[in-house]
Coordinates of C-alpha atoms in Angstrom, one line a residue:
X1 CA -22.3 15.4 16.0
X2 CA -22.7 16.6 12.5
X3 CA -19.5 16.7 10.5
X4 CA -20.7 19.8 8.8
X5 CA -20.4 21.7 12.1
X6 CA -16.9 20.4 12.5
X7 CA -15.9 21.5 9.0
X8 CA -17.3 24.9 9.7
X9 CA -15.4 25.1 12.9
X10 CA -12.1 24.2 11.1
X11 CA -12.9 26.8 8.3
X12 CA -13.4 29.5 10.9
X13 CA -10.1 28.6 12.6
X14 CA -8.2 28.7 9.3
X15 CA -9.8 31.9 8.0
X16 CA -9.9 33.8 11.2
X17 CA -13.2 35.6 10.3
X18 CA -16.8 34.8 9.6
X19 CA -16.7 36.8 6.4
X20 CA -13.8 34.8 4.8
X21 CA -14.9 31.4 6.3
X22 CA -18.5 31.8 5.0
X23 CA -17.1 32.3 1.5
X24 CA -15.0 29.1 1.8
X25 CA -17.9 26.9 3.0
X26 CA -20.4 28.7 0.7
X27 CA -22.7 29.8 3.4
X28 CA -24.1 33.2 4.5
X29 CA -22.5 34.6 7.6
X30 CA -25.7 34.2 9.6
X31 CA -25.9 30.5 8.6
X32 CA -22.3 29.9 9.5
X33 CA -22.8 31.6 12.8
X34 CA -25.8 29.4 13.6
X35 CA -23.7 26.3 12.7
X36 CA -21.0 27.3 15.1
X37 CA -23.5 28.1 17.8
X38 CA -25.0 24.6 17.4
X39 CA -21.6 23.0 17.8
X40 CA -21.0 25.1 20.9
X41 CA -24.4 24.0 22.2
X42 CA -23.6 20.4 21.7
X43 CA -20.3 20.7 23.5
X44 CA -21.6 23.0 26.2
X45 CA -18.8 25.6 25.8
X46 CA -18.0 28.7 23.8
X47 CA -15.3 28.0 21.2
X48 CA -14.6 31.4 19.8
X49 CA -14.2 35.0 21.0
X50 CA -14.8 37.9 18.6
X51 CA -11.9 40.4 18.6
X52 CA -11.0 43.6 16.8
X53 CA -9.2 41.6 14.1
X54 CA -11.5 38.6 13.8
X55 CA -12.3 35.6 15.9
X56 CA -9.9 33.7 18.2
X57 CA -10.2 30.4 19.9
X58 CA -11.2 30.2 23.6
X59 CA -9.5 27.8 25.9
X60 CA -12.3 25.3 25.1
X61 CA -11.8 25.9 21.4
X62 CA -8.0 25.3 21.7
X63 CA -8.7 22.0 23.5
X64 CA -11.2 21.0 20.8
X65 CA -8.9 21.8 17.9
X66 CA -6.7 18.6 17.8
X67 CA -9.8 16.5 18.2
X68 CA -11.5 18.2 15.4
X69 CA -8.5 17.7 13.2
X70 CA -8.5 14.0 14.1
X71 CA -12.2 13.7 13.4
X72 CA -11.8 15.3 9.9
X73 CA -8.9 13.1 9.1
X74 CA -10.9 10.0 10.2
X75 CA -13.9 11.1 8.1
X76 CA -11.7 11.6 5.0
X77 CA -10.0 8.2 5.6
X78 CA -13.4 6.6 5.8
X79 CA -14.6 8.3 2.6
X80 CA -11.5 7.1 0.8
X81 CA -11.9 3.5 2.1
X82 CA -15.6 3.4 1.1
X83 CA -14.7 4.7 -2.3
X84 CA -12.0 2.1 -2.7
X85 CA -14.4 -0.6 -1.8
X86 CA -16.9 0.7 -4.3
X87 CA -14.2 0.7 -7.0
X88 CA -13.1 -2.8 -5.9
X89 CA -9.6 -1.5 -5.0
X90 CA -9.6 -3.0 -1.5
X91 CA -11.8 -5.1 0.8
X92 CA -12.5 -8.7 1.6
X93 CA -14.9 -11.2 0.0
X94 CA -15.9 -14.5 1.6
X95 CA -17.6 -17.0 -0.7
X96 CA -18.3 -20.8 -0.7
X97 CA -18.5 -23.6 -3.2
X98 CA -19.5 -27.2 -3.3
X99 CA -16.8 -29.8 -4.2
X100 CA -18.0 -30.3 -7.8
X101 CA -18.5 -26.6 -8.7
X102 CA -15.1 -25.9 -7.2
X103 CA -13.4 -27.8 -10.0
X104 CA -15.9 -27.3 -12.8
X105 CA -16.5 -23.6 -12.5
X106 CA -15.3 -21.7 -9.4
X107 CA -11.6 -22.3 -10.0
X108 CA -11.8 -20.3 -13.3
X109 CA -14.0 -17.6 -11.8
X110 CA -11.7 -17.2 -8.8
X111 CA -8.6 -17.0 -11.0
X112 CA -10.2 -14.3 -13.1
X113 CA -11.4 -12.3 -10.1
X114 CA -8.1 -12.2 -8.3
X115 CA -6.4 -11.3 -11.5
X116 CA -8.7 -8.3 -12.1
X117 CA -9.1 -7.2 -8.5
X118 CA -5.8 -7.9 -6.7
X119 CA -6.7 -5.6 -3.9
X120 CA -9.6 -7.8 -2.7
X121 CA -8.8 -10.5 -0.3
X122 CA -10.7 -13.6 -1.5
X123 CA -11.5 -16.3 1.1
X124 CA -12.9 -19.5 -0.4
X125 CA -14.7 -22.2 1.6
X126 CA -15.3 -25.6 0.0
X127 CA -17.9 -27.6 1.8
X128 CA -21.2 -29.5 1.3
X129 CA -24.4 -27.5 0.6
X130 CA -25.8 -28.0 4.1
X131 CA -22.9 -26.4 5.9
X132 CA -22.6 -23.7 3.2
X133 CA -26.2 -22.7 3.8
X134 CA -25.5 -22.4 7.5
X135 CA -22.4 -20.3 6.8
X136 CA -24.4 -18.0 4.5
X137 CA -27.2 -17.4 7.1
X138 CA -24.6 -16.9 9.8
X139 CA -23.0 -14.1 7.6
X140 CA -19.7 -16.0 7.3
X141 CA -20.0 -16.0 3.5
X142 CA -21.9 -13.7 1.1
X143 CA -22.7 -16.3 -1.6
X144 CA -22.0 -19.8 -2.6
X145 CA -22.4 -22.1 -5.6
X146 CA -23.7 -25.6 -5.0
X147 CA -26.4 -28.1 -5.8
X148 CA -29.8 -26.5 -5.2
X149 CA -31.9 -29.7 -5.1
X150 CA -32.7 -29.4 -1.4
X151 CA -32.7 -25.6 -1.2
X152 CA -35.1 -24.5 -4.0
X153 CA -38.0 -23.9 -1.6
X154 CA -35.9 -22.2 1.2
X155 CA -37.4 -18.8 2.0
X156 CA -34.1 -17.5 3.3
X157 CA -32.3 -18.0 0.0
X158 CA -32.3 -16.3 -3.4
X159 CA -31.1 -18.7 -6.1
X160 CA -29.8 -18.0 -9.6
X161 CA -29.9 -21.4 -11.4
X162 CA -27.0 -22.4 -13.7
X163 CA -26.8 -24.6 -16.7
X164 CA -26.7 -28.3 -15.7
X165 CA -23.7 -30.4 -16.9
X166 CA -24.0 -34.0 -17.9
X167 CA -23.5 -36.5 -15.1
X168 CA -21.2 -39.5 -16.0
X169 CA -20.1 -42.7 -14.5
X170 CA -16.3 -43.2 -14.7
X171 CA -13.7 -45.8 -13.8
X172 CA -10.1 -46.6 -14.2
X173 CA -9.0 -47.2 -17.9
X174 CA -8.3 -50.9 -17.3
X175 CA -11.4 -51.5 -15.1
X176 CA -13.5 -54.6 -16.0
X177 CA -16.4 -52.3 -17.0
X178 CA -14.2 -50.0 -19.1
X179 CA -15.0 -51.6 -22.4
X180 CA -18.3 -53.2 -21.3
X181 CA -21.6 -52.7 -23.2
X182 CA -25.2 -52.9 -22.1
X183 CA -24.2 -51.8 -18.5
X184 CA -27.1 -51.2 -16.1
X185 CA -27.0 -49.7 -12.6
X186 CA -27.0 -53.2 -11.0
X187 CA -23.7 -54.0 -12.7
X188 CA -22.0 -51.1 -10.8
X189 CA -22.9 -52.6 -7.5
X190 CA -20.3 -55.3 -7.9
X191 CA -17.7 -52.6 -7.2
X192 CA -17.3 -49.9 -4.6
X193 CA -18.9 -46.6 -5.6
X194 CA -17.1 -43.4 -4.5
X195 CA -19.0 -40.1 -4.5
X196 CA -19.5 -36.9 -2.6
X197 CA -22.5 -36.4 -0.3
X198 CA -25.5 -35.9 -2.6
X199 CA -28.9 -34.2 -2.3
X200 CA -31.7 -36.2 -0.8
X201 CA -33.6 -36.6 -4.0
X202 CA -30.6 -38.0 -5.8
X203 CA -29.9 -40.2 -2.8
X204 CA -33.4 -41.6 -3.0
X205 CA -32.9 -42.3 -6.7
X206 CA -29.7 -44.1 -6.0
X207 CA -31.2 -46.2 -3.2
X208 CA -34.2 -47.0 -5.4
X209 CA -32.0 -48.2 -8.3
X210 CA -30.0 -50.3 -5.8
X211 CA -32.9 -51.9 -4.0
X212 CA -33.2 -54.9 -6.2
X213 CA -29.6 -55.9 -5.5
X214 CA -30.0 -55.5 -1.8
X215 CA -29.0 -51.8 -1.6
X216 CA -25.8 -49.8 -2.0
X217 CA -23.5 -51.6 0.4
X218 CA -20.0 -50.8 -0.9
X219 CA -19.9 -47.1 -0.7
X220 CA -17.1 -44.5 -0.2
X221 CA -18.3 -41.0 0.7
X222 CA -15.8 -38.1 0.5
X223 CA -16.2 -34.4 -0.3
X224 CA -12.6 -34.1 -1.6
X225 CA -12.7 -34.5 -5.3
X226 CA -8.9 -35.1 -5.6
X227 CA -9.1 -37.9 -3.1
X228 CA -12.1 -39.5 -5.0
X229 CA -10.1 -39.3 -8.3
X230 CA -7.1 -40.9 -6.6
X231 CA -9.3 -43.7 -5.2
X232 CA -10.8 -44.4 -8.7
X233 CA -7.5 -44.4 -10.5
X234 CA -5.9 -46.6 -7.8
X235 CA -8.6 -49.2 -7.4
X236 CA -11.7 -50.8 -8.9
X237 CA -14.0 -48.2 -7.4
X238 CA -16.4 -46.4 -9.7
X239 CA -17.5 -42.8 -9.3
X240 CA -20.2 -40.5 -10.5
X241 CA -19.6 -36.8 -11.3
X242 CA -20.5 -34.0 -13.7
X243 CA -18.5 -34.4 -16.9
X244 CA -16.5 -31.1 -16.5
X245 CA -15.1 -32.4 -13.2
X246 CA -13.4 -35.4 -14.9
X247 CA -12.6 -33.8 -18.2
X248 CA -8.8 -33.6 -17.5
X249 CA -8.8 -37.1 -16.2
X250 CA -10.6 -38.3 -19.3
X251 CA -8.2 -36.4 -21.6
X252 CA -5.2 -38.0 -19.8
X253 CA -6.5 -41.5 -20.4
X254 CA -6.4 -42.4 -16.8
X255 CA -10.1 -42.9 -16.6
X256 CA -12.9 -43.6 -19.0
X257 CA -16.7 -43.2 -18.9
X258 CA -19.0 -46.1 -18.6
X259 CA -22.2 -45.9 -20.6
X260 CA -25.0 -46.9 -18.1
X261 CA -28.6 -47.0 -19.1
X262 CA -31.4 -45.9 -16.8
X263 CA -29.5 -43.3 -14.8
X264 CA -31.2 -40.2 -16.3
X265 CA -32.6 -39.3 -12.9
X266 CA -29.0 -38.7 -11.6
X267 CA -28.6 -35.0 -12.4
X268 CA -27.2 -31.9 -10.8
X269 CA -29.0 -28.6 -10.3
X270 CA -26.3 -26.1 -9.5
X271 CA -27.0 -22.4 -8.7
X272 CA -25.6 -19.3 -7.1
X273 CA -27.2 -18.8 -3.6
X274 CA -27.3 -15.6 -1.5
X275 CA -29.4 -14.4 1.4
X276 CA -32.9 -13.4 0.3
X277 CA -33.6 -9.6 0.4
X278 CA -30.0 -8.7 1.3
X279 CA -28.0 -6.8 -1.4
X280 CA -24.5 -8.0 -2.2
X281 CA -21.4 -6.0 -1.5
X282 CA -19.8 -4.5 -4.6
X283 CA -17.2 -7.2 -4.6
X284 CA -19.7 -10.0 -4.2
X285 CA -21.9 -8.5 -6.9
X286 CA -19.0 -8.5 -9.3
X287 CA -18.1 -12.1 -8.4
X288 CA -21.8 -13.1 -8.9
X289 CA -21.7 -11.5 -12.4
X290 CA -18.5 -13.4 -13.2
X291 CA -20.0 -16.7 -12.2
X292 CA -22.9 -16.1 -14.6
X293 CA -20.5 -15.1 -17.3
X294 CA -18.4 -18.2 -17.0
X295 CA -21.6 -20.3 -16.8
X296 CA -22.7 -18.7 -20.1
X297 CA -25.8 -17.0 -18.6
X298 CA -24.6 -13.5 -19.6

């Protein structure tokens, strides 16, 4: 049912004549008459009777009137809600982030977003890149920021690559390796290595570098960065992370970086990922733009 016919019906009710109603809706009287006839055809009943002093509602017309008012109110409410979403005054946005970007980038982006658009409900999922990909394709989130190493050839994804931060090895300030020089990867294997789940290519590099010492045997894997930091500061474990992640810890003096030669292959490749060929909602598009702004790509 065309809302134009419904609006014409309401105008005729309020004006009481085709002449006055046609002026209100900016139609000729014959065009308005055809619109009313089409509505009557769709409903299968006559809605108006012509009288000496104009038009009056039939019994069917009187029965239709409250429903017409409700439909017009609902249409106006829908228009206002769509407009509010376009203006980022209301709505909901579901996004995802890997553990490292959550602390190195997304925390700042999310803070700015909720400050500028308080009417948007922001739901943030922190997870590994495999599960975030599934959530994206299942329409549970609109975009996510994570390592793209294993996703660059995925036909279902559109990727905007971000600048890549330096990856550092770090340990407790009083760790035996804290002041050591000439450290190589094999020296790290004397201690537990705590890290998040890493992409397969980085995992292969780690295993290859560890092979001469019999492999990486003392490993702690956890996707919670705060817990990894607590493990490192409370034990002799060593960790590997992008420098921005541990910047505050380094500034506090609780941890220090270890200069390790031969680890250039351990690098991150972060990006913003969304479904290929699917436009983002207004809120998601604005969030995407903010990510690029904070990553200095805009």
